[in-house]
Amino acid sequence: MFVGFLVLRKLFRKMFEVQTRRTKLEPEYYFRNQFETPTDVPPPPKHWFYWMVNCLTWSDEKLYEYAGLDAVMFIRTMRTLVILSLVFFVYAAAVIMPINATGTNMSLPATHPSHTSGLAILSLANIDSEKQAKRLYAHAFGCVFTSFCFILSQYINRNFFIRYSSKFHSLCLPQNYTVYLKLIPRQYNSETLKEYFSKIFGEDQIITAQIVPSLPKIDKLRNKFMEWLQKLEKAEQAYKDSKYRERPKTRAILDAPQSLVKIELDVLTSSGTKSPTELPGSFGNELVKKVKEVDAISYFQGQLEECDKKIREDQATANSAPCSVNAFVVFKTAITAMQCVQSILQSPNSMKPTRAPHPENILWSNQIVSSWQRGIRLFFIDIILFLLVWLFMFPVGLAVSLFSLDTLKVIPGGEELYNAIPQSILVLLNGFIPSLVVIMCFALLLPLLSFIVKYEHLLTNLEERKTLLNLWFTFLIVNVFLVSTLANSILGALSQLEMIMDPMDVVTLLAKALPSQSSYFMNYILTNAMTAGTGLLRFPQVGLGIVKRMFLAKTPREKRAIYQNPEFDYMCNYGQSALIFTIMLTYTPIAPLIVPFGVFYFAAQNVIFAYNIIYVNKPSHDDGLLWCTAFDQLFIGMFLSQGVLLGIFSLNLFTPGLIIVVITLVLSVISFYLMNSHFSKYSHIGSLRQLIPDPPPLTYIPLRKADQLVDAYKHPSLRAMYSQILSSVELPGITVPPVVEEYVESGLDVEDRDGKIANMFTTEIEMKSENSIKSVLGAMAKYGQRDAIVARACSVLHQICNNNEETTAMAIKADAIPTTISVLTMHASSAAVCASACAIIQILAKTPESVSCVVKSDGIPAIANILKKHSSSYGACEAACSTLRILTHNNNEVKSRIVKADVIPLVVVALMTHVSQSTLTEAACRLLSNLTSSNAATRTLAAKAGAIPPITLALKTHLTSHSVCGAALWTLCNMTFNNPENVKLIIEIGAVQTIIAATNANASSGRVGVPACGVLRNLACSDNIEDVIVKEGAIEAIVTVLKNHPRSRDVCKSACGALQTLWSHKSAVRDTVVSAGIPLDQLALDESAKETFLKFLKIKE
């Protein structure tokens, strides 16, 4: 399977690396959730095997950014299990195995009941509990050791989860500002509910309150709308496939009662041949006469408009619709929302506030089910599931018994075949076949459990997954760990079950059977590890996707759907991993040979799961909370293993071991209770300290993003249909040039063919009118997911608006800034698009109003993201730095937003990476100069980010460049103003010599002289620094600048000020000034400043 995956991955890379193109494959999702930044996963190495190393070396931070908190906690759990398995193996190999192997039971006669042979000599069964009782201490302390290691690892993981959960709570996401209310009293509606919360938390803290309505009629209309939309897309695609020669036809029932218009409509092929249409005979001949051929595209567009009209009419009257007992309240700040979650609003059983789930995680159709209906369903379903857990034991046990090779002995002629099989193969098959049968049984069970849980009508996907995970783990423990242990044969298992008189006898019975079943569990673990390779190959999805791509998918939507994989199945894999860990933890002291199999299983699964989570499956929206359930199940597995060892020690009458294991069990339970009681509220509710610093209030967030956050929890049936589709359907108000449409017709992922991209928007460039600007913006909005079109459109818009105030005003009026920033966000992975979009913003953001529009459109985070994603791209970094420099010019609000967005470290990285590029170096230095010009905290922050060394290197690299040196020296001048720490750092790295060298090299430029003298003045003002700079030649450099620019007011003011700070060397200053022959009476200083300078030189007493 592994070799097959390596080959198929090379042949069908798009099928096996879906997440590297997810923003193109799921534009509808990111259009609905614009508060989430769409990012494509970086592609894995193309090497045959290096992708495995790449998957295993992803940091938690990187995994969190691209796959979410669920992925981080799952991968971390798998890595923890691998480490624990290796630790257990070291203890087992060094201590348990030698003790077991030197036992005496293997020397007993073969007829003795305690005789051991084969692999059993490495198990606890080889130890004589009477003569070698002291050896059992190693097994008892092995339980203590494994329990301690496990508890410590879970404590570390729990703290890690709290830390990342705190980070998640501080993000600007809708669930952090929203509270989900359950069991609201019926007397409340949306308005009165908002008033209620306004009285408690203040009117200015509540944005909106929305009780979930019941809108089944609109839901049906929306489904019908999507059906018409898909038919329209197929008709348009058929028209395009015919090269626009003939419009497709369809059969429609005209002038018939609406109740009869439920007939399947067939789109004719582009050549005009009809496919047969079968009409129900009950319609009669009169109805058949009303069936006519009409233009398919026009007909479907008409049906769409009519359906959309009905939806809008019903939405207008939605306020009078019956409401559920659940609601969403959106707060102004995240702290207020968390305070509400931590409060008891009325009573513990009424109006329960919880953190809101992700909008995509809500089961809207289940919100209208009343609590008593859900309670009745839950009661009967629990009874069914309880019976199913125990009834499922019999088919599993029967299957294991029947499929064992031992059954060959009772078949006529089977005993000879049984004896002919080699003993080694016999042992392998006896373990492998039953294990495979059990795996197949549970593969059939999972869909059944999912079907049953659906009928509980739970409120969110997370609740369904948690319920299903608990059921799945219960079935696995009972039917694999218990039943498979007992089921050596059907008769043997049944006879043993009849002997049980006390429930505690189950533990004793399990302890007796466990050592003899180690080979079965080895094969079970190995079989699971081998079959897990199907998770990489994904035969059904990949095979069906290839067939659809070649023969069935016609429209862009259908082609995108081929690559849209579901979320990773954390539920199933958490449960299976917990079972394997329970088996391994149980057998470590009993039959330690099983531990290497556990190491192999977790190591193999770690690679497989990491690859699928990163590159195949889309991120989930459970906020990492499913891990909390898995955390509990791993502890249950540890308790079960300790209980089994208690049963074994009780059978062997080893009292010290019983005492040790009981103490360990009690301490484990206490540890579990303390961790859960301490951490559960942090996990599910959060703490207010986690929100320091608090996410920005909604009123301070850019308006477009704030609206998205507020509307995130609006019922889907209340949203406009046209705003949720991105297809080839003509959207209102958008005009696209025909040449762009022709390019789109050539396919989904085509490159620039025959110069089509270069020929786009030729007319628009020539006209430079308002309509041409709208055409370009329309193409950017409609085909925003296509890199080639967007890059060309940005370039054209830049040409239209460059050095043209009239067209620039038109573009701003046509909302070019929000459109460009949306494109910048959508194509954050394309350096070319980012650079082009930044160039447009630089042209448009020339006035305070346009800069404000950039800020409101969430432009600063989008531009900062360029520096983060394209630090190695010179063009993208230069464009981003230049854009931010323009935005920060005399605008303190923008400066503060940039600093809060952690842009300074990104600028420093870009400067260090591209220090040889003069244009980027100048832009980065000017941006840092703007940021540090008026804020002392920013100066310290820039120094801590490591800005001073690369700026010094820039001076050395571009020593003769007036522009670069001027920008770099201005930055150093700002950073050293009233900042002794930065001055000290400059002295330590030896930057004084470089500063003076740059001053001398550019003494003829006043743009360099002013900041150079300013830096030296700031350095001289610090203690014990004056001698250092004088020794390096500061006096001569300043005097040279002053001599070259005696009539420049700024230079004279800066140079004279710098010289006056050198108080202890004023005689050297006077001598240098006099010998330079500077005309002091002609210096461009006011009278008072000139008099002060002359007094300093003692030339005029």
GROMACS .gro file of C-alpha atoms in nm, residues 19 90 108 157 184 186 201 429 480 484 494 502 531 560 571 590 625 688 727 739 749 752 807 829 908 914 966 1095:
model
   28
   19GLN     CA    1  -0.518   2.165   0.089
   90VAL     CA    2   1.274   0.054   2.728
  108LEU     CA    3   0.751  -2.777   3.421
  157ASN     CA    4  -0.064   1.828   2.719
  184ILE     CA    5  -3.475   3.053   2.682
  186ARG     CA    6  -4.091   3.141   2.577
  201PHE     CA    7  -2.413   4.419   3.087
  429LEU     CA    8  -0.318  -1.684   1.060
  480VAL     CA    9  -1.256  -0.592   2.140
  484SER     CA   10  -1.218  -1.090   2.187
  494LEU     CA   11  -2.031  -1.923   2.673
  502ASP     CA   12  -2.060  -1.191   4.084
  531THR     CA   13  -0.481  -0.161   0.712
  560ARG     CA   14  -1.418   2.175  -0.753
  571MET     CA   15  -1.362   1.090   1.643
  590ILE     CA   16   0.190  -0.892   3.163
  625LEU     CA   17  -1.270   2.051   2.246
  688LEU     CA   18  -1.069   3.642   3.167
  727SER     CA   19  -2.043   3.045  -1.014
  739VAL     CA   20  -1.240   3.849  -2.348
  749ASP     CA   21  -0.683   2.553  -1.405
  752ASP     CA   22  -0.173   3.173  -1.998
  807THR     CA   23  -0.941   5.803  -1.276
  829SER     CA   24  -0.018   3.285  -0.145
  908VAL     CA   25   1.319   4.335   1.014
  914HIS     CA   26   1.708   4.151   0.113
  966GLY     CA   27   1.931   5.889   0.464
 1095LYS     CA   28   2.959   8.124   2.292
   0.00000   0.00000   0.00000
